[in-house]
Amino acid sequence: MAYLSLDIPPGVVKAGSQVESNGRWRDANLIRWHQGRLRPVGGWFAETDAMTGAPRTILTWSTNNGFAQMFIGTNNRLYQWTGGTALVEISDYLTGGGTLNASMVTNGSTLTCATGGLDTLLNPLSRFKVTGGSSDGKVYTVATVVSDTEITISETFEANETATITLTFLWTTGQAQG
C-alpha cells in the first residue's frame, strides 16, 4: 500500500468559510509547528511537590524575558513557580497584623507573653514566625488561643526558654470550604 503525501502548509487559518480555508489547518489544540511540521506541544507534567491546603486561585504570566511565572494561592499557603523550577512556598514573606516585641516563655507547645498582645491571633489557624531565641526563623501554626497572653501550637518549640522574641504574624488564611 502506498502512502499519500499531504503537503498542508503550517498555521491555522480560521478566517472565512471552510471552503476559503480548504487545504489548510482550520482548527487545532495543543499543537505547535517546528521547522514547518506539525508537532504535539510536548505534553503535560505533574508537579510532585505537595501543596498545603485547597488551591483557590492561580495567576500565570510571562516575564519580558519569556520566563513562565505562576502564583498558586491555597486556603493555607501561597506558592510561586518559575518555569523549570520547583514550587516554592512564599507565604512567610507576606505579613499582616504587625510584629510584637516582648519577653516570652516557651514551654513545650505553649507560648506565654508577659505583655499580652496575643489576642490578635484570634483565628486558631493563624501562623507566625519567631525571630530570636532558639526557634529563630521557625514558622508555627496556632492551635488554640488561651488568652491574650497565652497560645498553644500543634507542634513543640525547639527549646523551653525565656527570651526576647519578635513574633511576626503571617498572612491570615481562609477556610478550605466556603
mmCIF file of C-alpha atoms in Angstrom:
data_model
loop_
_atom_site.group_PDB
_atom_site.id
_atom_site.type_symbol
_atom_site.label_atom_id
_atom_site.label_comp_id
_atom_site.label_asym_id
_atom_site.label_seq_id
_atom_site.Cartn_x
_atom_site.Cartn_y
_atom_site.Cartn_z
ATOM 1 C CA MET A 1 0.000 0.000 0.000
ATOM 2 C CA ALA A 2 1.401 3.339 -0.996
ATOM 3 C CA TYR A 3 1.298 6.369 1.286
ATOM 4 C CA LEU A 4 -0.237 9.597 0.087
ATOM 5 C CA SER A 5 1.810 12.667 0.871
ATOM 6 C CA LEU A 6 -0.163 15.597 2.248
ATOM 7 C CA ASP A 7 1.502 18.961 1.843
ATOM 8 C CA ILE A 8 -0.539 21.109 4.230
ATOM 9 C CA PRO A 9 1.176 24.431 4.975
ATOM 10 C CA PRO A 10 1.852 25.272 8.644
ATOM 11 C CA GLY A 11 -0.502 27.506 10.581
ATOM 12 C CA VAL A 12 -4.198 27.629 11.362
ATOM 13 C CA VAL A 13 -6.492 29.605 9.043
ATOM 14 C CA LYS A 14 -9.892 30.159 10.590
ATOM 15 C CA ALA A 15 -10.886 33.362 8.804
ATOM 16 C CA GLY A 16 -13.669 32.981 6.272
ATOM 17 C CA SER A 17 -15.589 29.830 5.444
ATOM 18 C CA GLN A 18 -14.406 26.223 5.375
ATOM 19 C CA VAL A 19 -14.231 26.465 1.587
ATOM 20 C CA GLU A 20 -11.944 29.508 1.802
ATOM 21 C CA SER A 21 -9.557 27.669 4.126
ATOM 22 C CA ASN A 22 -9.596 24.485 2.054
ATOM 23 C CA GLY A 23 -6.260 22.689 2.141
ATOM 24 C CA ARG A 24 -5.209 24.417 5.369
ATOM 25 C CA TRP A 25 -5.478 23.566 9.054
ATOM 26 C CA ARG A 26 -8.729 25.121 10.294
ATOM 27 C CA ASP A 27 -8.789 24.172 13.987
ATOM 28 C CA ALA A 28 -6.090 22.971 16.365
ATOM 29 C CA ASN A 29 -5.461 22.276 20.035
ATOM 30 C CA LEU A 30 -2.218 21.554 21.939
ATOM 31 C CA ILE A 31 -0.001 21.589 18.849
ATOM 32 C CA ARG A 32 2.859 23.655 17.507
ATOM 33 C CA TRP A 33 4.835 23.918 14.313
ATOM 34 C CA HIS A 34 8.543 23.172 14.375
ATOM 35 C CA GLN A 35 10.518 23.616 11.147
ATOM 36 C CA GLY A 36 7.251 23.706 9.218
ATOM 37 C CA ARG A 37 5.991 20.415 10.626
ATOM 38 C CA LEU A 38 3.066 19.757 12.943
ATOM 39 C CA ARG A 39 4.204 18.556 16.380
ATOM 40 C CA PRO A 40 2.498 17.999 19.753
ATOM 41 C CA VAL A 41 3.002 20.724 22.332
ATOM 42 C CA GLY A 42 5.227 18.430 24.374
ATOM 43 C CA GLY A 43 2.743 17.173 26.899
ATOM 44 C CA TRP A 44 1.975 17.916 30.490
ATOM 45 C CA PHE A 45 3.943 17.165 33.602
ATOM 46 C CA ALA A 46 2.830 16.734 37.185
ATOM 47 C CA GLU A 47 4.260 18.955 39.895
ATOM 48 C CA THR A 48 5.222 16.420 42.528
ATOM 49 C CA ASP A 49 5.777 18.909 45.341
ATOM 50 C CA ALA A 50 2.867 18.749 47.732
ATOM 51 C CA MET A 51 0.870 21.873 48.432
ATOM 52 C CA THR A 52 -0.808 22.518 51.756
ATOM 53 C CA GLY A 53 -4.473 23.383 51.507
ATOM 54 C CA ALA A 54 -7.034 23.562 48.742
ATOM 55 C CA PRO A 55 -5.990 25.642 45.697
ATOM 56 C CA ARG A 56 -8.209 28.702 45.365
ATOM 57 C CA THR A 57 -6.610 30.806 42.633
ATOM 58 C CA ILE A 58 -3.817 30.616 40.067
ATOM 59 C CA LEU A 59 -2.220 33.599 38.372
ATOM 60 C CA THR A 60 0.090 32.990 35.404
ATOM 61 C CA TRP A 61 2.161 35.316 33.234
ATOM 62 C CA SER A 62 5.436 35.542 31.338
ATOM 63 C CA THR A 63 8.226 37.950 32.163
ATOM 64 C CA ASN A 64 9.642 40.260 29.499
ATOM 65 C CA ASN A 65 12.459 37.713 29.137
ATOM 66 C CA GLY A 66 9.948 34.949 28.356
ATOM 67 C CA PHE A 67 10.136 33.080 31.682
ATOM 68 C CA ALA A 68 6.857 31.464 32.739
ATOM 69 C CA GLN A 69 5.647 32.502 36.190
ATOM 70 C CA MET A 70 2.799 31.212 38.338
ATOM 71 C CA PHE A 71 1.360 32.047 41.752
ATOM 72 C CA ILE A 72 -0.906 29.469 43.380
ATOM 73 C CA GLY A 73 -2.953 30.514 46.382
ATOM 74 C CA THR A 74 -4.467 27.871 48.643
ATOM 75 C CA ASN A 75 -6.587 28.389 51.716
ATOM 76 C CA ASN A 76 -3.393 27.877 53.793
ATOM 77 C CA ARG A 77 -0.381 28.999 51.780
ATOM 78 C CA LEU A 78 0.890 30.970 48.781
ATOM 79 C CA TYR A 79 3.274 29.334 46.297
ATOM 80 C CA GLN A 80 5.415 30.591 43.431
ATOM 81 C CA TRP A 81 6.546 28.568 40.428
ATOM 82 C CA THR A 82 9.065 29.777 37.877
ATOM 83 C CA GLY A 83 9.304 27.678 34.704
ATOM 84 C CA GLY A 84 11.618 24.722 35.191
ATOM 85 C CA THR A 85 11.995 25.150 38.941
ATOM 86 C CA ALA A 86 10.314 23.618 41.962
ATOM 87 C CA LEU A 87 7.240 25.003 43.652
ATOM 88 C CA VAL A 88 8.330 27.373 46.452
ATOM 89 C CA GLU A 89 6.172 28.467 49.378
ATOM 90 C CA ILE A 90 6.313 32.241 49.746
ATOM 91 C CA SER A 91 3.604 32.677 52.413
ATOM 92 C CA ASP A 92 6.215 33.560 55.006
ATOM 93 C CA TYR A 93 7.160 36.708 53.113
ATOM 94 C CA LEU A 94 3.654 38.147 53.416
ATOM 95 C CA THR A 95 2.936 39.550 56.841
ATOM 96 C CA GLY A 96 -0.120 41.081 58.394
ATOM 97 C CA GLY A 97 -1.024 42.171 61.867
ATOM 98 C CA GLY A 98 2.387 43.619 62.643
ATOM 99 C CA THR A 99 5.089 42.448 64.975
ATOM 100 C CA LEU A 100 5.122 42.003 68.728
ATOM 101 C CA ASN A 101 8.403 42.504 70.578
ATOM 102 C CA ALA A 102 8.076 41.044 74.045
ATOM 103 C CA SER A 103 9.689 38.781 76.555
ATOM 104 C CA MET A 104 8.174 35.360 76.027
ATOM 105 C CA VAL A 105 8.380 31.989 77.678
ATOM 106 C CA THR A 106 8.111 28.860 75.583
ATOM 107 C CA ASN A 107 7.246 25.639 77.308
ATOM 108 C CA GLY A 108 6.636 22.591 75.113
ATOM 109 C CA SER A 109 3.728 23.689 72.941
ATOM 110 C CA THR A 110 2.698 26.775 74.972
ATOM 111 C CA LEU A 111 3.892 30.328 74.374
ATOM 112 C CA THR A 112 3.289 32.874 77.143
ATOM 113 C CA CYS A 113 3.764 36.582 76.520
ATOM 114 C CA ALA A 114 4.264 38.764 79.596
ATOM 115 C CA THR A 115 2.973 41.923 77.902
ATOM 116 C CA GLY A 116 -0.047 40.334 76.203
ATOM 117 C CA GLY A 117 -1.000 41.096 72.641
ATOM 118 C CA LEU A 118 -1.615 37.524 71.565
ATOM 119 C CA ASP A 119 -5.326 38.288 71.222
ATOM 120 C CA THR A 120 -4.513 39.386 67.660
ATOM 121 C CA LEU A 121 -4.233 35.663 66.910
ATOM 122 C CA LEU A 122 -7.935 35.024 67.479
ATOM 123 C CA ASN A 123 -8.136 32.810 64.397
ATOM 124 C CA PRO A 124 -6.814 29.405 65.564
ATOM 125 C CA LEU A 125 -5.267 28.753 62.125
ATOM 126 C CA SER A 126 -3.090 31.884 62.183
ATOM 127 C CA ARG A 127 0.600 31.376 61.536
ATOM 128 C CA PHE A 128 3.530 33.275 62.981
ATOM 129 C CA LYS A 129 7.284 33.366 62.553
ATOM 130 C CA VAL A 130 9.634 33.620 65.527
ATOM 131 C CA THR A 131 12.723 35.830 65.251
ATOM 132 C CA GLY A 132 15.171 35.396 68.117
ATOM 133 C CA GLY A 133 15.851 32.609 70.581
ATOM 134 C CA SER A 134 16.490 29.006 69.609
ATOM 135 C CA SER A 135 13.334 28.917 67.439
ATOM 136 C CA ASP A 136 14.675 31.681 65.176
ATOM 137 C CA GLY A 137 13.115 31.514 61.706
ATOM 138 C CA LYS A 138 10.647 28.742 62.567
ATOM 139 C CA VAL A 139 7.025 29.098 61.480
ATOM 140 C CA TYR A 140 4.268 27.844 63.766
ATOM 141 C CA THR A 141 0.512 27.440 63.451
ATOM 142 C CA VAL A 142 -1.686 28.452 66.371
ATOM 143 C CA ALA A 143 -3.726 25.530 67.726
ATOM 144 C CA THR A 144 -5.692 27.442 70.370
ATOM 145 C CA VAL A 145 -5.759 30.967 71.745
ATOM 146 C CA VAL A 146 -5.991 30.576 75.523
ATOM 147 C CA SER A 147 -5.900 34.294 76.368
ATOM 148 C CA ASP A 148 -4.212 37.491 75.179
ATOM 149 C CA THR A 149 -1.072 36.323 76.996
ATOM 150 C CA GLU A 150 -1.034 32.625 76.039
ATOM 151 C CA ILE A 151 -1.388 30.472 72.934
ATOM 152 C CA THR A 152 -0.715 26.814 72.188
ATOM 153 C CA ILE A 153 0.628 25.344 68.960
ATOM 154 C CA SER A 154 0.181 21.863 67.482
ATOM 155 C CA GLU A 155 3.934 21.115 67.479
ATOM 156 C CA THR A 156 6.575 21.869 70.106
ATOM 157 C CA PHE A 157 9.039 24.730 70.338
ATOM 158 C CA GLU A 158 12.724 23.911 69.850
ATOM 159 C CA ALA A 159 13.605 24.592 73.496
ATOM 160 C CA ASN A 160 11.989 25.786 76.685
ATOM 161 C CA GLU A 161 13.363 29.281 77.185
ATOM 162 C CA THR A 162 12.698 32.793 78.301
ATOM 163 C CA ALA A 163 13.867 35.224 75.668
ATOM 164 C CA THR A 164 13.045 38.424 73.869
ATOM 165 C CA ILE A 165 11.410 37.139 70.727
ATOM 166 C CA THR A 166 9.884 39.088 67.860
ATOM 167 C CA LEU A 167 6.682 37.493 66.624
ATOM 168 C CA THR A 168 5.735 38.343 63.054
ATOM 169 C CA PHE A 169 2.135 37.426 62.387
ATOM 170 C CA LEU A 170 1.811 35.912 58.939
ATOM 171 C CA TRP A 171 -0.900 36.261 56.359
ATOM 172 C CA THR A 172 -4.256 35.064 57.668
ATOM 173 C CA THR A 173 -5.551 32.032 55.799
ATOM 174 C CA GLY A 174 -9.090 31.093 54.814
ATOM 175 C CA GLN A 175 -11.399 28.130 55.037
ATOM 176 C CA ALA A 176 -10.976 25.036 52.829
ATOM 177 C CA GLN A 177 -14.708 25.085 52.049
ATOM 178 C CA GLY A 178 -16.723 28.195 51.671
#
